[in-house]
PDB file of C-alpha atoms and ligand atoms in Angstrom:
ATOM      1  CA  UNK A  16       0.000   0.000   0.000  1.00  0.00           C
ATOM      2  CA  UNK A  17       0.843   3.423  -0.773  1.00  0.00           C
ATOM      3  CA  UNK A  18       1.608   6.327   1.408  1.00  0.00           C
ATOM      4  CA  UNK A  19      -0.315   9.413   1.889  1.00  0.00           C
ATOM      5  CA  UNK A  20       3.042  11.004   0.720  1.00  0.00           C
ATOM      6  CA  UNK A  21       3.557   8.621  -2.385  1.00  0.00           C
ATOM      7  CA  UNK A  22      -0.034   9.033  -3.081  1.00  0.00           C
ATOM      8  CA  UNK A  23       0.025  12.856  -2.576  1.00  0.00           C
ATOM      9  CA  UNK A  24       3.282  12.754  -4.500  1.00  0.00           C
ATOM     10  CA  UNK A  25       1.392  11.094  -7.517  1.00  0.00           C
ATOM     11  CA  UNK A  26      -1.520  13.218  -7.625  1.00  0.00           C
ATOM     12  CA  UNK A  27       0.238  16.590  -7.674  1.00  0.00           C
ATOM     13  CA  UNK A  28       2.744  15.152 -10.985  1.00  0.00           C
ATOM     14  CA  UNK A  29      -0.740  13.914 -12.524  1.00  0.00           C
ATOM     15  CA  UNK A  30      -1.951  17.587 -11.779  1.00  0.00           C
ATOM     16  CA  UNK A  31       1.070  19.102 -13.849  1.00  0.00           C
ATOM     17  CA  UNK A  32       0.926  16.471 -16.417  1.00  0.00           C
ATOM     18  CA  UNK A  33      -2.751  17.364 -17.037  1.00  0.00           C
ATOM     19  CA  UNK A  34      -1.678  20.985 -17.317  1.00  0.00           C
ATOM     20  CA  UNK A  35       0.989  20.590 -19.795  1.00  0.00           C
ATOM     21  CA  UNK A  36      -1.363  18.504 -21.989  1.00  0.00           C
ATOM     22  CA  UNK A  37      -3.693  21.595 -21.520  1.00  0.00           C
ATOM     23  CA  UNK A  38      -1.282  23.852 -22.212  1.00  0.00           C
ATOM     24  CA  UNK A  39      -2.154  25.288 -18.880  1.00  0.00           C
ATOM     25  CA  UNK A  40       0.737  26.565 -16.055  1.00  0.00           C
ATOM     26  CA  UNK A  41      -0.275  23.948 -13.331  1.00  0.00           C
ATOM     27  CA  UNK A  42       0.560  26.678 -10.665  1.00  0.00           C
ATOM     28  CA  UNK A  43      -3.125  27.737 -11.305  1.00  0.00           C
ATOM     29  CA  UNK A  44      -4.360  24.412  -9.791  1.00  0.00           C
ATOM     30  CA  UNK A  45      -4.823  24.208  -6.672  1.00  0.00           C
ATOM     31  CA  UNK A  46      -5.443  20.865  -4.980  1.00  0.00           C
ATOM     32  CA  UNK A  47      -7.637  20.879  -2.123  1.00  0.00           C
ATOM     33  CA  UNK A  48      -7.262  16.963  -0.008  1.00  0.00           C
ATOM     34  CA  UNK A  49     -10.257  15.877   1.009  1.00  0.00           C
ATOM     35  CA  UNK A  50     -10.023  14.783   4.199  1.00  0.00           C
ATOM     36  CA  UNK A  51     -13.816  13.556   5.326  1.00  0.00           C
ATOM     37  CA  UNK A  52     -14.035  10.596   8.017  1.00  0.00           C
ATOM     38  CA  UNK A  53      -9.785  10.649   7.708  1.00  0.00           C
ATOM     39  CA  UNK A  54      -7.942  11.010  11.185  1.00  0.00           C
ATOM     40  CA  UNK A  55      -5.929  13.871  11.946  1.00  0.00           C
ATOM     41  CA  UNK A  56      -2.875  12.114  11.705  1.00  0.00           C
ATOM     42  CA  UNK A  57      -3.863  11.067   7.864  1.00  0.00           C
ATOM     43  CA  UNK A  58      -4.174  15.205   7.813  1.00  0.00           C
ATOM     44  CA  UNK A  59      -0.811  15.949   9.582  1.00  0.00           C
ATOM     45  CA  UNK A  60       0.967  12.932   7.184  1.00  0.00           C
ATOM     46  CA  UNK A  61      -0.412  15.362   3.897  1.00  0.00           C
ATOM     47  CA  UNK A  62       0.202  18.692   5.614  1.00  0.00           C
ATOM     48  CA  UNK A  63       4.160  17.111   6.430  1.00  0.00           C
ATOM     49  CA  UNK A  64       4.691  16.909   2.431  1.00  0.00           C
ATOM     50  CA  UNK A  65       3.647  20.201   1.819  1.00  0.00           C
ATOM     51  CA  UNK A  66      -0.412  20.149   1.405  1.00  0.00           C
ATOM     52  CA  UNK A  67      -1.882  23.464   2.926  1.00  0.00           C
ATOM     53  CA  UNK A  68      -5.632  23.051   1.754  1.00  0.00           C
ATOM     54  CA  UNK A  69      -8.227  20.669   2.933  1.00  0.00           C
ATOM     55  CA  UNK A  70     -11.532  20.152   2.832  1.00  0.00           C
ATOM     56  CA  UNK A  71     -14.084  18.615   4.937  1.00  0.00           C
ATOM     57  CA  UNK A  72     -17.996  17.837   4.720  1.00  0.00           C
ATOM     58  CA  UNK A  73     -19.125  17.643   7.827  1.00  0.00           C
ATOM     59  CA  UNK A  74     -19.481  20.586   9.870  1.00  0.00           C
ATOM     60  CA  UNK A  75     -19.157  19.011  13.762  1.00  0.00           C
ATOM     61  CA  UNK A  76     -16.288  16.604  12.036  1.00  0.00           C
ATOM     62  CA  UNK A  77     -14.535  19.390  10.810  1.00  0.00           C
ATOM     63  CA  UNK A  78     -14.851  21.507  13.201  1.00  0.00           C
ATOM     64  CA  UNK A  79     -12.880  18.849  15.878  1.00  0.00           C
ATOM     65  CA  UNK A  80     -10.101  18.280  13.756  1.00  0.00           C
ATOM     66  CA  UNK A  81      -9.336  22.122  13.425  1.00  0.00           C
ATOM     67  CA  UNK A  82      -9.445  22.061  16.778  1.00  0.00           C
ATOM     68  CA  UNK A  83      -6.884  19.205  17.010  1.00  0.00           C
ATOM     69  CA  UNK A  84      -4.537  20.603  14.031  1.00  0.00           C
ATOM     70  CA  UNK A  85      -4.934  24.211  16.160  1.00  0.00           C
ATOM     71  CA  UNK A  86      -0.973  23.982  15.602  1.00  0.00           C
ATOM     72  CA  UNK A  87      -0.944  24.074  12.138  1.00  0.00           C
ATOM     73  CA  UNK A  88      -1.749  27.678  11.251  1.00  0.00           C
ATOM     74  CA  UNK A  89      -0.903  27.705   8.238  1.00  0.00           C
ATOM     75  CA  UNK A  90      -3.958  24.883   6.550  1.00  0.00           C
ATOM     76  CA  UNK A  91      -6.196  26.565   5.292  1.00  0.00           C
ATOM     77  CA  UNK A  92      -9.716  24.873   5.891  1.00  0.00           C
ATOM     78  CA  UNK A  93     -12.762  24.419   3.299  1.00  0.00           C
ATOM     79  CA  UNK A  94     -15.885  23.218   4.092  1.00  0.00           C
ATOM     80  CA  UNK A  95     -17.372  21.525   1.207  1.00  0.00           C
ATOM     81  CA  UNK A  96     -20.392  19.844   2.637  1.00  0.00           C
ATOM     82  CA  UNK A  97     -24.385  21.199   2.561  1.00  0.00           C
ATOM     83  CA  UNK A  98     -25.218  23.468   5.107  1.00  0.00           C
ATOM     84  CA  UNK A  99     -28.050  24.009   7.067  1.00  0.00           C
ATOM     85  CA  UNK A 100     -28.603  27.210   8.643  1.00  0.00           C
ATOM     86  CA  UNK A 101     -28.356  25.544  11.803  1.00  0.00           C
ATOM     87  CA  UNK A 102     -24.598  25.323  11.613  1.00  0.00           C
ATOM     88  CA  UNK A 103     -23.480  28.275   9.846  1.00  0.00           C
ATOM     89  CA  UNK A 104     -22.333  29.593  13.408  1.00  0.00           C
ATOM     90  CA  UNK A 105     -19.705  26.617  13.492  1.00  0.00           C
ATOM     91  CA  UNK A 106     -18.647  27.055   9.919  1.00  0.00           C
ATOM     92  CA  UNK A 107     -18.259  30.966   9.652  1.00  0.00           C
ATOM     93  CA  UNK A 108     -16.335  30.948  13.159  1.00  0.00           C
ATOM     94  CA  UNK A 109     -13.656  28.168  12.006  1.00  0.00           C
ATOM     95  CA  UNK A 110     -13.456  27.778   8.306  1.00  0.00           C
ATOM     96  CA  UNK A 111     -11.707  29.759   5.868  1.00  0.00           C
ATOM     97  CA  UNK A 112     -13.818  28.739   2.572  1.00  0.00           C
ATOM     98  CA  UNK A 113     -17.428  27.839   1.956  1.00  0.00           C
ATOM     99  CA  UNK A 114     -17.729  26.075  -1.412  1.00  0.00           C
ATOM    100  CA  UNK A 115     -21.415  25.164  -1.181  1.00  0.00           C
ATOM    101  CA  UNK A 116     -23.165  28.580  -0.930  1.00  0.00           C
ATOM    102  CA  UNK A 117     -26.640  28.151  -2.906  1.00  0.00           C
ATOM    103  CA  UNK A 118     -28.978  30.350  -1.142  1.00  0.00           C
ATOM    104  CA  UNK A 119     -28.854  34.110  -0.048  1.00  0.00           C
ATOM    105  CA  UNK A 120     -30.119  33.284   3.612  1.00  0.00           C
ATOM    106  CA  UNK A 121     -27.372  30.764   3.954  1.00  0.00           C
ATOM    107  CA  UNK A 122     -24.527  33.988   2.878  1.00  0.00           C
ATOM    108  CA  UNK A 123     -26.664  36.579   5.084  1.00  0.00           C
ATOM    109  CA  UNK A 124     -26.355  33.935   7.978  1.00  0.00           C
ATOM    110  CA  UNK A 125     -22.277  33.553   7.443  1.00  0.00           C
ATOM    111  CA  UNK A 126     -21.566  37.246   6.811  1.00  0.00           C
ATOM    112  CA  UNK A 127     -23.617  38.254   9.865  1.00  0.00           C
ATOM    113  CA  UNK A 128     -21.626  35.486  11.916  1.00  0.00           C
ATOM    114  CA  UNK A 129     -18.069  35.553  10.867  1.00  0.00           C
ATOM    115  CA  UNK A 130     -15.839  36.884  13.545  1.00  0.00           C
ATOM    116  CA  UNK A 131     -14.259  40.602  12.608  1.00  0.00           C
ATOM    117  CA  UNK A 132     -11.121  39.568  13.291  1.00  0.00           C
ATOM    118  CA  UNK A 133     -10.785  36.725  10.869  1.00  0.00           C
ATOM    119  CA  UNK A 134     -11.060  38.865   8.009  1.00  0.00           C
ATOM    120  CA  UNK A 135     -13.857  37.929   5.483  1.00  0.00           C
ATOM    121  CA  UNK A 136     -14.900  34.339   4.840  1.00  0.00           C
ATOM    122  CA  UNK A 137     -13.835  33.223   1.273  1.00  0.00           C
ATOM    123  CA  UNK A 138     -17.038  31.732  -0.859  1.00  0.00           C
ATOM    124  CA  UNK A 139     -18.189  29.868  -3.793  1.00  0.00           C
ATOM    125  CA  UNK A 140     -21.280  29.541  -5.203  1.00  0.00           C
ATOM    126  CA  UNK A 141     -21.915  25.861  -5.606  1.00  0.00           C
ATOM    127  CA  UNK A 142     -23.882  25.273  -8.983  1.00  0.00           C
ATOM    128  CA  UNK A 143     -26.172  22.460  -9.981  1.00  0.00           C
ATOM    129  CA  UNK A 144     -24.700  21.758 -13.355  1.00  0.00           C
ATOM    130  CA  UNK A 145     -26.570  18.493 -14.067  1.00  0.00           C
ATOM    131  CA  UNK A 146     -30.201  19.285 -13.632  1.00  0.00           C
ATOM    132  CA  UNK A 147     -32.169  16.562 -11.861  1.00  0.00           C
ATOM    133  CA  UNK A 148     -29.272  14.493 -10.956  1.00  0.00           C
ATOM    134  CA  UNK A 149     -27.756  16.412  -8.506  1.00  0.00           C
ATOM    135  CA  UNK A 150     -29.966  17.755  -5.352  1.00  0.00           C
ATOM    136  CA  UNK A 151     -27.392  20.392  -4.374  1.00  0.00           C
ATOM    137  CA  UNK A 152     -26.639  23.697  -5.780  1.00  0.00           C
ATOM    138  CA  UNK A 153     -28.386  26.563  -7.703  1.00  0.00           C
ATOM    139  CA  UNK A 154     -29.503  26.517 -11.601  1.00  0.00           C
ATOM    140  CA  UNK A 155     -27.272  28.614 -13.986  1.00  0.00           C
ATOM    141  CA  UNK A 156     -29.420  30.988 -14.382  1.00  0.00           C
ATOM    142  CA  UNK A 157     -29.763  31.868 -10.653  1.00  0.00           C
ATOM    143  CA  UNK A 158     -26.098  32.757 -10.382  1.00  0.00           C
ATOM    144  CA  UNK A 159     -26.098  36.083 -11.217  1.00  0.00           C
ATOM    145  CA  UNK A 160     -28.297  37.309  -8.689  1.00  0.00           C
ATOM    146  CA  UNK A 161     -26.702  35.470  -5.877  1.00  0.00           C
ATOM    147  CA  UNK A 162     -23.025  36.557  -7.186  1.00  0.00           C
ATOM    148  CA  UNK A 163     -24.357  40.171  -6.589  1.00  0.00           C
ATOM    149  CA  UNK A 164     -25.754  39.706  -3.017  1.00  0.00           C
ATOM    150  CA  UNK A 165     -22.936  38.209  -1.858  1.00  0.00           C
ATOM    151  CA  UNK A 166     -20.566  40.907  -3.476  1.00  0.00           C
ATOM    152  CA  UNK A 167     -22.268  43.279  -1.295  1.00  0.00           C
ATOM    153  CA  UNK A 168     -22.140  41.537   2.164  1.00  0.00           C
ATOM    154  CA  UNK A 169     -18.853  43.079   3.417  1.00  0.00           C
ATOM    155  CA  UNK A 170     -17.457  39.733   5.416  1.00  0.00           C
ATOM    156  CA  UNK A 171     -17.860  37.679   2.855  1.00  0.00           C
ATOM    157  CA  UNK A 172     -15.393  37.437  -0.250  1.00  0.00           C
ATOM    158  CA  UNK A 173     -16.534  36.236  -3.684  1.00  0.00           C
ATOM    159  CA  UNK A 174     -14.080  33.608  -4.659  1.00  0.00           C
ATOM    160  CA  UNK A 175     -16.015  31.776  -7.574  1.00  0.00           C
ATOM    161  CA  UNK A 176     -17.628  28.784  -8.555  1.00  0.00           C
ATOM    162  CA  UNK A 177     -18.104  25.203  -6.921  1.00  0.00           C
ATOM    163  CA  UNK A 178     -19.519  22.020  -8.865  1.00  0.00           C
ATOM    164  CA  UNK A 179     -20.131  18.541  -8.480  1.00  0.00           C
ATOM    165  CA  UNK A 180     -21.129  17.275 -12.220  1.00  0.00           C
ATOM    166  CA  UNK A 181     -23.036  13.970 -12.212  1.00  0.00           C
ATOM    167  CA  UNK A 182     -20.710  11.179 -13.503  1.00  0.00           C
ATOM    168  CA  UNK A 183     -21.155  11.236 -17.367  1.00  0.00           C
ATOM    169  CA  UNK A 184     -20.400   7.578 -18.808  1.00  0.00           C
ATOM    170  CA  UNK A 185     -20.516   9.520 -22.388  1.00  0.00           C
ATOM    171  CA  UNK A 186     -16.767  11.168 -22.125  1.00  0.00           C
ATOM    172  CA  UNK A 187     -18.524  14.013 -24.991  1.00  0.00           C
ATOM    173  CA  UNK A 188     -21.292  14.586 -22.575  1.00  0.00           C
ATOM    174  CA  UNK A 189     -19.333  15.511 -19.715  1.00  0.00           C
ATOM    175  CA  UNK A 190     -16.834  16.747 -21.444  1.00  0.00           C
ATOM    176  CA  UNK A 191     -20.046  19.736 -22.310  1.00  0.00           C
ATOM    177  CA  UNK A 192     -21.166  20.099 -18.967  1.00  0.00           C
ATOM    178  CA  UNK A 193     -17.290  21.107 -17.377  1.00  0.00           C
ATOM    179  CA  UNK A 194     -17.166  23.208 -20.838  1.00  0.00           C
ATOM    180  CA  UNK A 195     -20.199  25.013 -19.723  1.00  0.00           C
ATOM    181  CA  UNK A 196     -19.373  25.166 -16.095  1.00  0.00           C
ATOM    182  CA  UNK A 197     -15.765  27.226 -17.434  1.00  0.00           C
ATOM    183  CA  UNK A 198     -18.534  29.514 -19.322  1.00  0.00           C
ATOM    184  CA  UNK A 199     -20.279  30.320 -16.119  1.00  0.00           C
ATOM    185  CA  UNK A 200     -17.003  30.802 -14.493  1.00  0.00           C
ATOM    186  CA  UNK A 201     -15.495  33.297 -17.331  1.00  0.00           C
ATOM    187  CA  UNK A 202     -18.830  35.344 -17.213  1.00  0.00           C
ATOM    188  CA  UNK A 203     -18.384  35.727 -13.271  1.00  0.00           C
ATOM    189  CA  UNK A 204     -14.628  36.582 -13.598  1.00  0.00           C
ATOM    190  CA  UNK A 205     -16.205  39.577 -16.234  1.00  0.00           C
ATOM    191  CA  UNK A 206     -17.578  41.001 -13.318  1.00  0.00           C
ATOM    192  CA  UNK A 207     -15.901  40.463  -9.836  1.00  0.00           C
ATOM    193  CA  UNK A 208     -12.184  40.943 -10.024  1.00  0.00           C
ATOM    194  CA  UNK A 209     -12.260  38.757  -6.621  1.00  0.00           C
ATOM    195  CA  UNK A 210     -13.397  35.857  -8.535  1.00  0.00           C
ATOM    196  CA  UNK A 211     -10.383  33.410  -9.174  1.00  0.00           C
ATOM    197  CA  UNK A 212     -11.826  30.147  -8.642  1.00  0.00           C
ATOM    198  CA  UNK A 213     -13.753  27.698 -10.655  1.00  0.00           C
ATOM    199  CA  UNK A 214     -13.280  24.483  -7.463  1.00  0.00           C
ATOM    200  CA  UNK A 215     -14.137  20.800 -10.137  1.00  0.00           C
ATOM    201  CA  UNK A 216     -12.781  17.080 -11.016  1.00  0.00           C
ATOM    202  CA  UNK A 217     -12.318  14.831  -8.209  1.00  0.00           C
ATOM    203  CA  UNK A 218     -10.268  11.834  -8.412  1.00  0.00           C
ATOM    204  CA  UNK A 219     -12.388  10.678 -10.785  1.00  0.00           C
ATOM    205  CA  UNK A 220     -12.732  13.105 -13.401  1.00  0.00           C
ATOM    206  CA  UNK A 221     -10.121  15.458 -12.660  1.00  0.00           C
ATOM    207  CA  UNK A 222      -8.420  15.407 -16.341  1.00  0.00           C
ATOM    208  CA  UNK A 223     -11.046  16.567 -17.763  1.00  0.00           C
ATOM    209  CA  UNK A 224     -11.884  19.042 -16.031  1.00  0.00           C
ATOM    210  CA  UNK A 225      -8.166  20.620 -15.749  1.00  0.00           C
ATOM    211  CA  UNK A 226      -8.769  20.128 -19.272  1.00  0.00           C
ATOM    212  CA  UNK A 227     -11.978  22.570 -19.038  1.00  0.00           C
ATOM    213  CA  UNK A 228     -10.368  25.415 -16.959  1.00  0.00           C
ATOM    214  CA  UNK A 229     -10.607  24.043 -13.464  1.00  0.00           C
ATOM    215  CA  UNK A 230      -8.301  25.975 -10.812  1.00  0.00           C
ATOM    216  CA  UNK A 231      -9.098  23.797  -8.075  1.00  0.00           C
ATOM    217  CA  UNK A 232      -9.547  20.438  -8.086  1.00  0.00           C
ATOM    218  CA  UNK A 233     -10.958  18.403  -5.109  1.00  0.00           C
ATOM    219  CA  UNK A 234      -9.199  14.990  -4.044  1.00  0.00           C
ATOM    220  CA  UNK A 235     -10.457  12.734  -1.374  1.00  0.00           C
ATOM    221  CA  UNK A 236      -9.881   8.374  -2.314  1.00  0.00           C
ATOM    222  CA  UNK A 237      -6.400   9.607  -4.541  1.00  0.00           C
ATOM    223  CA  UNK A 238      -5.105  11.210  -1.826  1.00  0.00           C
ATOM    224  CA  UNK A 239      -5.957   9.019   1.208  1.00  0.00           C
ATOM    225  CA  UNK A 240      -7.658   5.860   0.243  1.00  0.00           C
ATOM    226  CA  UNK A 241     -11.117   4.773  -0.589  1.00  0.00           C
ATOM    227  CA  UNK A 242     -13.304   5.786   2.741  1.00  0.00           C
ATOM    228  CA  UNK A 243     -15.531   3.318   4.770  1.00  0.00           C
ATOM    229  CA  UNK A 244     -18.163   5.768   4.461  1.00  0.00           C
ATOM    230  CA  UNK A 245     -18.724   9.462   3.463  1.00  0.00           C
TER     231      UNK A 245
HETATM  232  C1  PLP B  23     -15.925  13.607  -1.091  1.00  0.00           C
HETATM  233  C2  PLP B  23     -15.841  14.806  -1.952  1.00  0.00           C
HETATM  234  C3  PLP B  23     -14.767  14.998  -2.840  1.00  0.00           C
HETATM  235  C4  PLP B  23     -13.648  13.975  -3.025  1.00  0.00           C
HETATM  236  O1  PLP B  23     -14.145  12.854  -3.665  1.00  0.00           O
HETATM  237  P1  PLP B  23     -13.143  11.699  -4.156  1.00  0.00           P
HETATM  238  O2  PLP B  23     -13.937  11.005  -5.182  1.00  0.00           O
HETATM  239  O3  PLP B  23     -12.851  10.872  -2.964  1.00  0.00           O
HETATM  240  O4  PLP B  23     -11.930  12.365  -4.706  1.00  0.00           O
HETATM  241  C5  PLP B  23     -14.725  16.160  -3.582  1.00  0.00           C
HETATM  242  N1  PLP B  23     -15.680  17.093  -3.490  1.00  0.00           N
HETATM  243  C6  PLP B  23     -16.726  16.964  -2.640  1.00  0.00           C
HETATM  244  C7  PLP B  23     -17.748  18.034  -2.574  1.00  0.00           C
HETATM  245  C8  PLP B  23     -16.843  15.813  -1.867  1.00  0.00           C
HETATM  246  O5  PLP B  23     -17.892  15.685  -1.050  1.00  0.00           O
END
């Protein structure tokens, strides 16, 4: 078996490989590790190599292991999971990202919570890209109006776009919806300079969507190993 270092070591060349083939600088990917239902030590083994960024699902879950990794200052956290409004408290007082903003009372609720002195919490609008087959996220055509409520809550930063395409078996079909995902993206940069971030691929589609613009890509089983459950 592989370690989290080999593994971590593997994913990052298959990152710049991607890139070249793209003809894209792979310093504009970033790779966020997935660390959901991992220990801390699986976290501290990454973060020894060099990983900074990692992302967890579960607010309570995540929440402990920052707590844990308190000596670590330098990680910088991402919650990636659905929120309630219930637990934006948690997530606004100890993350650093929110990738899965789809709804203006869920941004009001995190702007009005985050702590002054943290400086604003970065955020992403996660869009549902695949119609019926995904549950989470807003339609397309709601971005624009969101994009624009956020940009005016002052403790909240604009960062870009989150997305979690259906698998496609029909490598055409998917390859549309990342193509029109980088769309969305380029018409958001158009208008908020803080916009940088277009957060798709996982370990299973990440070439492609490198391929399709993607400056973050999100790796949970590549990194540390298939999970007992998520
Ligand atoms: C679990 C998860 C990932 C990582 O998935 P893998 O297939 O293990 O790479 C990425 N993004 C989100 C939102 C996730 O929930």
């Amino acid at each position: 078996m592989k370690t989290i270092a080999e593994r971590l070591k593997i994913a990052l060349d298959s990152i710049e490989q991607t890139a070249i083939f793209a003809n894209r600088n792979a310093s504009d990917i970033s790779l966020l590790a997935v660390s959901k239902t991992k220990p801390v030590e699986d976290i501290r083994a990454a973060y020894d190599v060099g990983q900074r960024l990692f992302g967890e699902n579960y607010v309570q879950e995540g929440v402990e292991k920052i707590a844990e990794l308190a000596d670590l200052t330098d990680i910088e956290w991402h919650y990636i999971g659905p929120l309630q409004s219930n637990k934006t408290k948690l997530v606004a007082e100890h993350f650093d990202w929110v990738q899965t903003i789809d709804r203006e009372k869920i941004a009001k609720r995190l702007n009005e919570q985050r702590p002054a002195e943290k400086g604003p919490l970065n955020v992403c609008i996660q869009v549902n890209i695949s119609g019926e087959a995904s549950k989470s996220g807003i339609e397309p055509e709601a971005i624009p109006e969101l994009a624009n409520t956020i940009s005016a809550l002052p403790n909240l930063c604009l960062r870009g776009l989150m997305a979690i395409p259906a698998p496609e078996s029909d490598p055409e079909k998917q390859k549309e919806v990342f193509a029109s995902l980088q769309s969305l993206y380029q018409d958001l940069t158009n208008s908020y300079p803080t916009v940088d971030t277009l957060s798709m691929g996982m370990s299973g589609d990440m070439h492609q969507a490198i391929d399709n613009g993607s400056t973050m890509v999100r790796l949970g089983t590549a990194i540390f190993g298939a999970r007992n459950y998520s």
